[in-house]
XYZ file of C-alpha atoms in Angstrom:
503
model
C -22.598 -2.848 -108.067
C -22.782 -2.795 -104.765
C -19.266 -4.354 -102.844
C -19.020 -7.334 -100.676
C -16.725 -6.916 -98.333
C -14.850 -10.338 -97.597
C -13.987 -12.110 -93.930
C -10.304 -13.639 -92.841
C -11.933 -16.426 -93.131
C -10.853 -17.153 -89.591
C -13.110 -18.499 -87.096
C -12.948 -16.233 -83.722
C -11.639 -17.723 -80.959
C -13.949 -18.222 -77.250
C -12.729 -16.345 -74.609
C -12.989 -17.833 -70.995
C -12.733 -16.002 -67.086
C -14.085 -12.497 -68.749
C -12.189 -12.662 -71.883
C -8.977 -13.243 -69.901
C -8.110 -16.846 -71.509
C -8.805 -18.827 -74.449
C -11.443 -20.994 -73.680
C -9.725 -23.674 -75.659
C -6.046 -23.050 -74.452
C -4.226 -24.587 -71.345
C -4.571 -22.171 -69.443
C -8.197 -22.731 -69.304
C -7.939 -26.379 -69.149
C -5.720 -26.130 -66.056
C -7.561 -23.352 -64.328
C -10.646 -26.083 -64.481
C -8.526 -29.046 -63.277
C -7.491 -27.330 -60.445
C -10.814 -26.359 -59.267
C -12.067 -29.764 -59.816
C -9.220 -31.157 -58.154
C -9.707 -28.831 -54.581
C -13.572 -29.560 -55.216
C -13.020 -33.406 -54.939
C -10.947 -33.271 -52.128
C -13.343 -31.024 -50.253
C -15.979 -33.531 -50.910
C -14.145 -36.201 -50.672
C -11.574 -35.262 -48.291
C -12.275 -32.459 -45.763
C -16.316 -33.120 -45.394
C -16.026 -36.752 -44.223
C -13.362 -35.305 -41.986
C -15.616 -32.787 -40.530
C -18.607 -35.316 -40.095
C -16.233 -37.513 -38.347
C -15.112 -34.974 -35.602
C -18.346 -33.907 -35.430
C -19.035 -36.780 -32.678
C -15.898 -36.703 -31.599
C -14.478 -33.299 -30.383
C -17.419 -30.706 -28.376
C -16.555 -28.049 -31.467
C -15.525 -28.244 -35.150
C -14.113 -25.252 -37.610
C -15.523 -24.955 -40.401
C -13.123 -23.298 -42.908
C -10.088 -21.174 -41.579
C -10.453 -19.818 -38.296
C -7.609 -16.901 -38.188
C -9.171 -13.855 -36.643
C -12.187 -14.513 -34.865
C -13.245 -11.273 -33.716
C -16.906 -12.917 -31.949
C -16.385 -15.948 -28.988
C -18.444 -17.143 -26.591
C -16.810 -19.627 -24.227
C -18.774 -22.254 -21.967
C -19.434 -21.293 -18.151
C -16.688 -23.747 -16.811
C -14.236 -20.780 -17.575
C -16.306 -18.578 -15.489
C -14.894 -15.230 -15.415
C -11.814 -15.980 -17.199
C -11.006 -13.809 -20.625
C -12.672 -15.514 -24.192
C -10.696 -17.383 -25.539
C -8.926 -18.342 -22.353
C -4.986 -17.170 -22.637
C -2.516 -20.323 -22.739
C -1.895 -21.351 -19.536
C -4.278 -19.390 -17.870
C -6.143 -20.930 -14.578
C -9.789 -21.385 -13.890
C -10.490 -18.418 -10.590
C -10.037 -20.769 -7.454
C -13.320 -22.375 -5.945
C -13.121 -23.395 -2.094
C -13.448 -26.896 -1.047
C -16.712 -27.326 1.172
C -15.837 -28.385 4.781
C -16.278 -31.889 4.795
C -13.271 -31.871 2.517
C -10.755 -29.799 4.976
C -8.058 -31.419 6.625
C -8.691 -32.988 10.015
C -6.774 -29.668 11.748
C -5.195 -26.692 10.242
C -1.522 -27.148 8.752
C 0.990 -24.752 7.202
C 4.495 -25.814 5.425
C 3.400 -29.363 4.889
C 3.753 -31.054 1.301
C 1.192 -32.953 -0.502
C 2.050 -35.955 -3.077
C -0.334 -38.299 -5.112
C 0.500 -42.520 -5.346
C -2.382 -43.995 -7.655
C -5.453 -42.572 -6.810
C -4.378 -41.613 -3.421
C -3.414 -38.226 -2.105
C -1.398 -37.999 0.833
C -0.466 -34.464 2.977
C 2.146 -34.959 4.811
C 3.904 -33.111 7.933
C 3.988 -29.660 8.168
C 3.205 -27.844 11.363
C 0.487 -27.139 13.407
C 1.089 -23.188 13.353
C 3.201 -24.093 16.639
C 5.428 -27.260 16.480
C 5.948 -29.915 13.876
C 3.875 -32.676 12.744
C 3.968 -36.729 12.156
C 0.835 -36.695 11.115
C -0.237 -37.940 7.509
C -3.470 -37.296 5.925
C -4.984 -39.307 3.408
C -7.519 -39.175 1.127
C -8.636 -40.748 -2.591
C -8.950 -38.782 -6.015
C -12.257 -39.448 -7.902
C -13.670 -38.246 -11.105
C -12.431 -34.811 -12.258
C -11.217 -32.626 -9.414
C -13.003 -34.330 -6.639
C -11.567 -36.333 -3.534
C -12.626 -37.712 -0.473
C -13.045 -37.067 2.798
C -9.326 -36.925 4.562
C -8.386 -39.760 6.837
C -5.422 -40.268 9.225
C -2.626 -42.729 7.375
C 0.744 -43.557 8.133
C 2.175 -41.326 10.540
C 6.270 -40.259 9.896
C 8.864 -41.691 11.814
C 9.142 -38.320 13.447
C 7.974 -35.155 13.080
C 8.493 -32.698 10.102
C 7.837 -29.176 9.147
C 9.094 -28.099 5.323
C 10.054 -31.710 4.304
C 10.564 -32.062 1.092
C 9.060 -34.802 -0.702
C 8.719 -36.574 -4.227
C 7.219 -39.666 -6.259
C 9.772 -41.442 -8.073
C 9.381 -45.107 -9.301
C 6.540 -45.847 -7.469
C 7.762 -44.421 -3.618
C 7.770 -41.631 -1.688
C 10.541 -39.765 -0.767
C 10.410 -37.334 2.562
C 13.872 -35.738 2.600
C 15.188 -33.527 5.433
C 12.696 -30.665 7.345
C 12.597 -29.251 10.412
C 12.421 -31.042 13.682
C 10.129 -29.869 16.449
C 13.228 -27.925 18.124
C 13.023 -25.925 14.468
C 16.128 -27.351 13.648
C 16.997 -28.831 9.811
C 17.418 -32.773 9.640
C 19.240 -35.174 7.837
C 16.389 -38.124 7.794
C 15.288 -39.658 4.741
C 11.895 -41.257 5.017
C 9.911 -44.019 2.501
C 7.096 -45.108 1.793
C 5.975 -47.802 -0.917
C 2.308 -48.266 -1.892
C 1.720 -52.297 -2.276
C 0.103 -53.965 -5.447
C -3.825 -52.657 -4.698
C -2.341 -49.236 -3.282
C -2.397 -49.599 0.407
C -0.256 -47.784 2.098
C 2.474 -49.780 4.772
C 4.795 -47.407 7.280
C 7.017 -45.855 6.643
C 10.815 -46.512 6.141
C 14.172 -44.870 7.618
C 16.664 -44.605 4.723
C 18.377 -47.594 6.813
C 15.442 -49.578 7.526
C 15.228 -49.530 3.394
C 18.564 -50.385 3.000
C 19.003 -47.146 1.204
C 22.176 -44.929 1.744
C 19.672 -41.660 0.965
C 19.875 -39.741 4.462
C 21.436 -36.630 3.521
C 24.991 -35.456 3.318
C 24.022 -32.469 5.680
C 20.896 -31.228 7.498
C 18.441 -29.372 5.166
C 14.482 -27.883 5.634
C 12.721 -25.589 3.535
C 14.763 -27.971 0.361
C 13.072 -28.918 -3.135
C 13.229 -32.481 -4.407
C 12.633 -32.476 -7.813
C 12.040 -35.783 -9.695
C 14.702 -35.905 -12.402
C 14.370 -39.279 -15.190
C 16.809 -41.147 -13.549
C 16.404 -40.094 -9.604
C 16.021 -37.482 -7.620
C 17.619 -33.613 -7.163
C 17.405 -32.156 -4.052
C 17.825 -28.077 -4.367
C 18.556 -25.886 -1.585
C 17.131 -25.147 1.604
C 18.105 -24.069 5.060
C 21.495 -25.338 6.769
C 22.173 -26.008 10.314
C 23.683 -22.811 10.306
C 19.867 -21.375 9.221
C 20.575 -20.100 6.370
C 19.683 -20.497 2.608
C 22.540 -22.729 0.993
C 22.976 -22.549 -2.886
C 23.972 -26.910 -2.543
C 21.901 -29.128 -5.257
C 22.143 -32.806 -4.769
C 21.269 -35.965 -6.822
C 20.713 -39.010 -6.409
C 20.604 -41.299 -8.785
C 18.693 -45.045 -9.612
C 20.570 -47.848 -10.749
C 19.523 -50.549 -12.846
C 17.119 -52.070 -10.117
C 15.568 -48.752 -9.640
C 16.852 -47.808 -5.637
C 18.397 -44.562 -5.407
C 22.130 -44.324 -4.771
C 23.761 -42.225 -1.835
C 24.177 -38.027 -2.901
C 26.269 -36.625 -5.188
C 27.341 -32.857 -5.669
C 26.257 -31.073 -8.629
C 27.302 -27.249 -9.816
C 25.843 -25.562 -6.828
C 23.613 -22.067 -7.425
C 25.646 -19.599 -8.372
C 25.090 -15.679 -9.900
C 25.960 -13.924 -12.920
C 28.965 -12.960 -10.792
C 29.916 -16.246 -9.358
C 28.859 -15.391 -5.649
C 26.714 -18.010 -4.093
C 22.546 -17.858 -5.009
C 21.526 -19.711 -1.587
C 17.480 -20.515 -1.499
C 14.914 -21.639 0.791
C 11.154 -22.253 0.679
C 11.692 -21.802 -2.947
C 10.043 -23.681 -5.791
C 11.417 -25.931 -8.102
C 10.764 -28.086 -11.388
C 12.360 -29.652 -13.892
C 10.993 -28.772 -17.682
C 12.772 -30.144 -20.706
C 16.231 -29.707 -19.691
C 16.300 -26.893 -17.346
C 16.087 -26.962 -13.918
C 14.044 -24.120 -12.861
C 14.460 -22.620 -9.092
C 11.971 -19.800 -8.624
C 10.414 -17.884 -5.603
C 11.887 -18.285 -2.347
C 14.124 -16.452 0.514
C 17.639 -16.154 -0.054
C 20.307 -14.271 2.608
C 18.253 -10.865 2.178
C 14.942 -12.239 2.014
C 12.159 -13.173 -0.025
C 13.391 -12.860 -3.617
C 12.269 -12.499 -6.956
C 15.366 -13.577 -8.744
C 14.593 -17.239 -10.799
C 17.578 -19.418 -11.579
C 17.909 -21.677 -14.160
C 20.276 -24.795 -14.372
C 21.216 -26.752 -17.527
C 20.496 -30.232 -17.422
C 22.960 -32.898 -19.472
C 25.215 -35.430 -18.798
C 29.224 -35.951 -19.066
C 31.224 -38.216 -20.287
C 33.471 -40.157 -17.299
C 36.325 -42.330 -17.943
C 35.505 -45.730 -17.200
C 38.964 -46.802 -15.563
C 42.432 -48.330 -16.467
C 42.675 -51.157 -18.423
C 39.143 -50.011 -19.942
C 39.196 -50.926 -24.080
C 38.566 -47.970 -26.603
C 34.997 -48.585 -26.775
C 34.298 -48.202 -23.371
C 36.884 -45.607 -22.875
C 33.987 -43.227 -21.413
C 30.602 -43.692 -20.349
C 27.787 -42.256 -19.377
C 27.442 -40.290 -16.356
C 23.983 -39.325 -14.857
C 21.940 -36.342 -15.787
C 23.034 -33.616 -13.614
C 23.318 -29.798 -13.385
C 25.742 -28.217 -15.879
C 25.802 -24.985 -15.431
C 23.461 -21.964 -13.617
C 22.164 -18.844 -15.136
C 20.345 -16.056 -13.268
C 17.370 -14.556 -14.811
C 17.260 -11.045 -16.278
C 14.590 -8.220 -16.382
C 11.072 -10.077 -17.182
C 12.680 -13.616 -16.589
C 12.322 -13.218 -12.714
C 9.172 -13.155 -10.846
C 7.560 -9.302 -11.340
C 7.696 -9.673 -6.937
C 9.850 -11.271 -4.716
C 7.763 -14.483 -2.974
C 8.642 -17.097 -0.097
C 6.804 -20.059 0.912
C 4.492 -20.208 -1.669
C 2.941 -22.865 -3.559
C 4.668 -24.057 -6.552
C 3.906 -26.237 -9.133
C 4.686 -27.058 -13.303
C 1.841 -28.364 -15.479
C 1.860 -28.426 -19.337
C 5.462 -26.983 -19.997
C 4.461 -24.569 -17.712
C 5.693 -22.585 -14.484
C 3.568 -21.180 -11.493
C 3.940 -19.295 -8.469
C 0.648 -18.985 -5.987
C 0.413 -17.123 -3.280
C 3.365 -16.414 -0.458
C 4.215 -14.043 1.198
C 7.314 -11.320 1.376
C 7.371 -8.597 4.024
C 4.130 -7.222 4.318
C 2.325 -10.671 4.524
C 0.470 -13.606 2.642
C -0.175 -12.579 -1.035
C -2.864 -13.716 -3.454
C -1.207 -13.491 -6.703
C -0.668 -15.920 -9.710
C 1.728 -15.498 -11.912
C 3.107 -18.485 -14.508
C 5.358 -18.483 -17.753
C 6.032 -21.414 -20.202
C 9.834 -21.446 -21.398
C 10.246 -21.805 -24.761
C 12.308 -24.774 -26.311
C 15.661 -24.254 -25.024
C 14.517 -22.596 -21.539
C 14.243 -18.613 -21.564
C 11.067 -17.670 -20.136
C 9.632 -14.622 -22.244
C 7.795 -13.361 -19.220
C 5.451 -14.151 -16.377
C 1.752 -13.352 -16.914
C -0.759 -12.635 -14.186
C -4.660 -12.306 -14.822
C -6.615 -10.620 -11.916
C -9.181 -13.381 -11.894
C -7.071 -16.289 -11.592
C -5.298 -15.230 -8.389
C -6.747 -15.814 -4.608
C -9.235 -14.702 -2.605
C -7.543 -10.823 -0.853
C -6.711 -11.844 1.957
C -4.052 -13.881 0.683
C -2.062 -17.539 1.444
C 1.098 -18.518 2.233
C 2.691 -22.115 3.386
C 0.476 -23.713 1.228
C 0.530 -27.407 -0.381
C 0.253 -27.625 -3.860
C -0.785 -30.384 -5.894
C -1.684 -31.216 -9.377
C -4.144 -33.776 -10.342
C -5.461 -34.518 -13.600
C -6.277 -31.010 -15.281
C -6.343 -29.358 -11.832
C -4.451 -28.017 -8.862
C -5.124 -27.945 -5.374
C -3.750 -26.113 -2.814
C -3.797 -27.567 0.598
C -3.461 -26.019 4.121
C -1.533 -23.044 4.529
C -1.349 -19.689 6.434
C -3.876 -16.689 5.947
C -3.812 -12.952 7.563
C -6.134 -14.581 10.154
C -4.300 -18.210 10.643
C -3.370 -21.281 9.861
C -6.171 -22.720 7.711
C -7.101 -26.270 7.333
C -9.281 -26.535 3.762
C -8.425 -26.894 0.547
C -8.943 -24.778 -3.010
C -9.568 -26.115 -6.564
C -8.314 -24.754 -9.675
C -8.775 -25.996 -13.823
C -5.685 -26.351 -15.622
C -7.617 -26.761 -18.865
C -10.320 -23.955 -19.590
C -12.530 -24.287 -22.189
C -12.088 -23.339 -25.704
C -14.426 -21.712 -27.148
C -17.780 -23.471 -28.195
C -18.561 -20.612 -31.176
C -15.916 -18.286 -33.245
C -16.928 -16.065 -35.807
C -14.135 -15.532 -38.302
C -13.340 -14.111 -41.065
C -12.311 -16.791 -43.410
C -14.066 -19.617 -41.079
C -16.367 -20.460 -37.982
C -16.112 -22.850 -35.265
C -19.546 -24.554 -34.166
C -20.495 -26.496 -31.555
C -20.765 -30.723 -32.117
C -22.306 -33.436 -30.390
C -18.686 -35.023 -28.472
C -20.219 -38.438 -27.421
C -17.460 -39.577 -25.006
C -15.604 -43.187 -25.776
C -15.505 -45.818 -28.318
C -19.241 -45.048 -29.063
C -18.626 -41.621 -30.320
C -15.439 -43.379 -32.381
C -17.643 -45.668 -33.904
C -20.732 -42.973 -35.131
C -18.165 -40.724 -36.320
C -16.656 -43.354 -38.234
C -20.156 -44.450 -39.648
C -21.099 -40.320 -40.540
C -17.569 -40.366 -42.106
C -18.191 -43.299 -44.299
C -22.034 -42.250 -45.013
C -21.140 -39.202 -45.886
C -18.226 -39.938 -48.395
C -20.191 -42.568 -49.869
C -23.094 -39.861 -50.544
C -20.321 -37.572 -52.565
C -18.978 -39.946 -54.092
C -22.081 -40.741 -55.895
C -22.716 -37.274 -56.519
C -19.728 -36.585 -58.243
C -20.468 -39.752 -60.274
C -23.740 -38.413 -61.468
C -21.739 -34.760 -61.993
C -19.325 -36.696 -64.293
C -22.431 -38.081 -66.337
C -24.324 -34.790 -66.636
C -20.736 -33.163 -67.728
C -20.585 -36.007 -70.163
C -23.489 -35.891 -71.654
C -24.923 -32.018 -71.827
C -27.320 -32.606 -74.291
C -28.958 -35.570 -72.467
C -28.436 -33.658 -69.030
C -30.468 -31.137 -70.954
C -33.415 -32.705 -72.278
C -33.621 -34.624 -68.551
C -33.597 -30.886 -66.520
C -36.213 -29.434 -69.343
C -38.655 -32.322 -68.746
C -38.459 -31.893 -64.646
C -39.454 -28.166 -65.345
C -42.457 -28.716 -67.857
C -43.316 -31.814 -65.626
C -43.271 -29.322 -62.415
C -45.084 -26.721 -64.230
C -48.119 -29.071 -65.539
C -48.299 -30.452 -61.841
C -48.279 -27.123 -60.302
């Protein structure tokens, strides 16, 4: 008799993700939940999100945009590298001649109140100036014609000058002898912007004239008042003196107070003139400039804090100290690729974004064309200074220049060339362009429609909603269908026959 071989009598087991799990184990069951779980809050979640930006923002990614080895960037950026590098400038375009100044200047100063824009002093080329030009800021990078406002006091070449609080501040320069000054000036914009005359430190009833002649100084705008860094003494030279002044609780500026002068690594004086200098975070950054050898490359760096002061005899423990005003704590002198990669004087500097630059000047040879900026990092070393061909002036240089930043741009106003004082202006972006298409390899950016204002809010809150709404339902009927296969079934094999006896 043929044998009959018996089974276990154990039913085998499913087998799930090519045999690896059991398809009735957890480690199926959670596999599954978590892909249901990132596939609801993709639909859900990160689509609605997309459709709402879509009419929002000019691009969108789609998916993780690491490495994008293809870009195309818009023609705004013109001839800048794609993507643009952070903190790079858009290559300078020059204004047309309606825009120039009414005569050519050099070693003025330029400051915006409102919408207006105001050049002040300066020289000629020859002597000093009194003369203040005016004009008004419009739409993005544009301005007006330049009109004759307010004229100084007296005359000033290398003032240096500030907005703080809603004034203008026009501290020391040269007279027309050459020779530094003490003088203070102010001006306050009314209510609807006009501009009055100006004021004499005593005609303000300000004790702001200055401790001891300065021109070629920086005045920095610090939170609470005003630093002013530097500059030529009556003996003509550089001095390494810093300044502040400080507002009280009506907001007017208080007579000058020493600070820790400039001083190098090895405690000798760091006098500078025709320098620039900004404040970012809380460093205060003195860069370019001439100091008793000439034009320099050396960039010094001042902590920024306060101290605590006793408050005065008879003073109970809880007021035992208070605060003093923000000052200058300490100096540091930059090393290796910290300092400028050449030595500049009287160029045009200016700080936008947490960033540093240095335009033009000049050092020996002549006016120089290059642009170089940095961005410290969080506590105030700068990494380096970067310099892209394209972004730096036309060859023949500028030096004495105004600088000014509006908005996402900077102008720079006046100055000297190899042939001459000049009297028109240049335009630069701040902000170029990211790209409008990225080809990645784990995502893509595309362009979107960006409908500016509350009406582009308002559709991209409508495609959010519309579009959320739409997978909701659809994971609603998924749910059903996953519910109920054999019904799901029977529903999919009647489309087909029903498709087939129609075809």
């Amino acid at each position: 008799m043929t044998g009959q071989r018996l089974g276990t009598g154990l039913t085998p087991r499913r087998r799930a993700m090519f045999g690896l799990l059991d398809a009735d184990g957890w480690a199926w069951a959670t596999s599954k939940a978590f892909v249901w779980f990132v596939f609801v809050i993709f639909m859900l979640g990160y689509i609605p999100d997309r459709a709402y930006y879509f009419t929002v923002f000019p691009t969108i990614d789609l998916g993780i945009n690491v490495v994008s080895p293809i870009n195309l960037c818009p023609p705004e950026n013109k001839t800048l590298p794609c993507p643009a590098p952070v903190g790079g400038v858009v290559p300078w375009e020059p204004s047309p001649q309606q825009l120039a100044l009414p005569g050519g200047r050099l070693d003025g100063a330029a400051v915006q109140a409102g919408v207006k824009i105001l050049y002040i002093g300066g020289s000629d080329g020859q002597t000093a100036s009194d003369k203040v030009f005016v004009t008004a800021a419009f739409g993005s990078g544009n301005f007006s014609p330049w009109t004759e406002g307010p004229a100084l006091p007296a005359a000033r070449s290398k003032p240096a000058v500030a907005f703080l609080a809603g004034s203008i501040y026009v501290a020391g320069g040269a007279d027309p002898a050459g020779a530094p000054t003490t003088s203070v000036y102010v001006l306050t914009p009314d209510a609807s912007g006009a501009l009055k005359a100006w004021q004499t430190a005593a005609d303000a009833k300000l004790p702001i004239d200055l401790p001891e002649a300065r021109a070629g100084a920086s005045l920095v705008a610090a939170s609470d008042g005003l630093m002013l860094v530097g500059g030529v003494g009556p003996d003509g030279k550089p001095t390494n003196t810093v300044w502040k002044a400080t507002l009280d609780s009506a907001g007017k500026l208080g007579a000058w107070t020493p600070t820790a002068p400039m001083v190098l690594g090895n405690g000798s004086p760091a006098g500078r003139a025709d320098g620039a200098a900004a404040v970012v975070g809380s460093s205060l950054f003195v860069y370019g400039g001439r100091d008793a050898n000439g034009p320099t490359s050396v960039v010094m760096r001042g902590t920024l804090g306060t101290t605590a002061a006793p408050a005065g005899a008879g003073a109970s423990p809880s007021t035992a100290a208070v605060a003093a005003p923000q000052q200058v704590l300490r100096w540091a002198e930059g090393q290796g690729a910290a300092n400028l990669p050449a030595a500049r004087t009287d160029a045009a500097g200016f700080t936008a974004n947490g960033g540093l630059y240095l335009v033009g000047g000049s050092d020996a040879s002549g006016p120089k064309s290059e642009l170089y900026w940095t961005t410290p990092d969080a506590v105030g070393n700068i990494p380096e200074w970067k310099h892209l061909a394209v972004s730096d002036l036309p060859a023949e240089g500028l030096s004495g220049s105004a600088a000014l930043v509006s908005g996402p741009n900077v102008f720079l106003i006046g100055g000297r060339t190899a042939q001459g004082v000049i009297a028109g202006a240049a335009r630069a972006s701040l902000a170029p362009q990211p790209p409008f298409f990225q080809l990645g390899l784990f995502g893509a950016t595309v362009p979107a429609l960006k409908i500016d204002g509350e009406v582009g809010q308002q559709l991209g809150y409508m495609a959010a909603a519309g579009v959320g709404t739409g997978n909701f339902i659809l994971l609603l009927l998924i749910g059903w269908a996953l519910a109920h296969k054999e019904r799901t079934r029977e529903l999919l094999g009647h489309l087909r026959r029903r498709g087939r006896r129609t075809s």
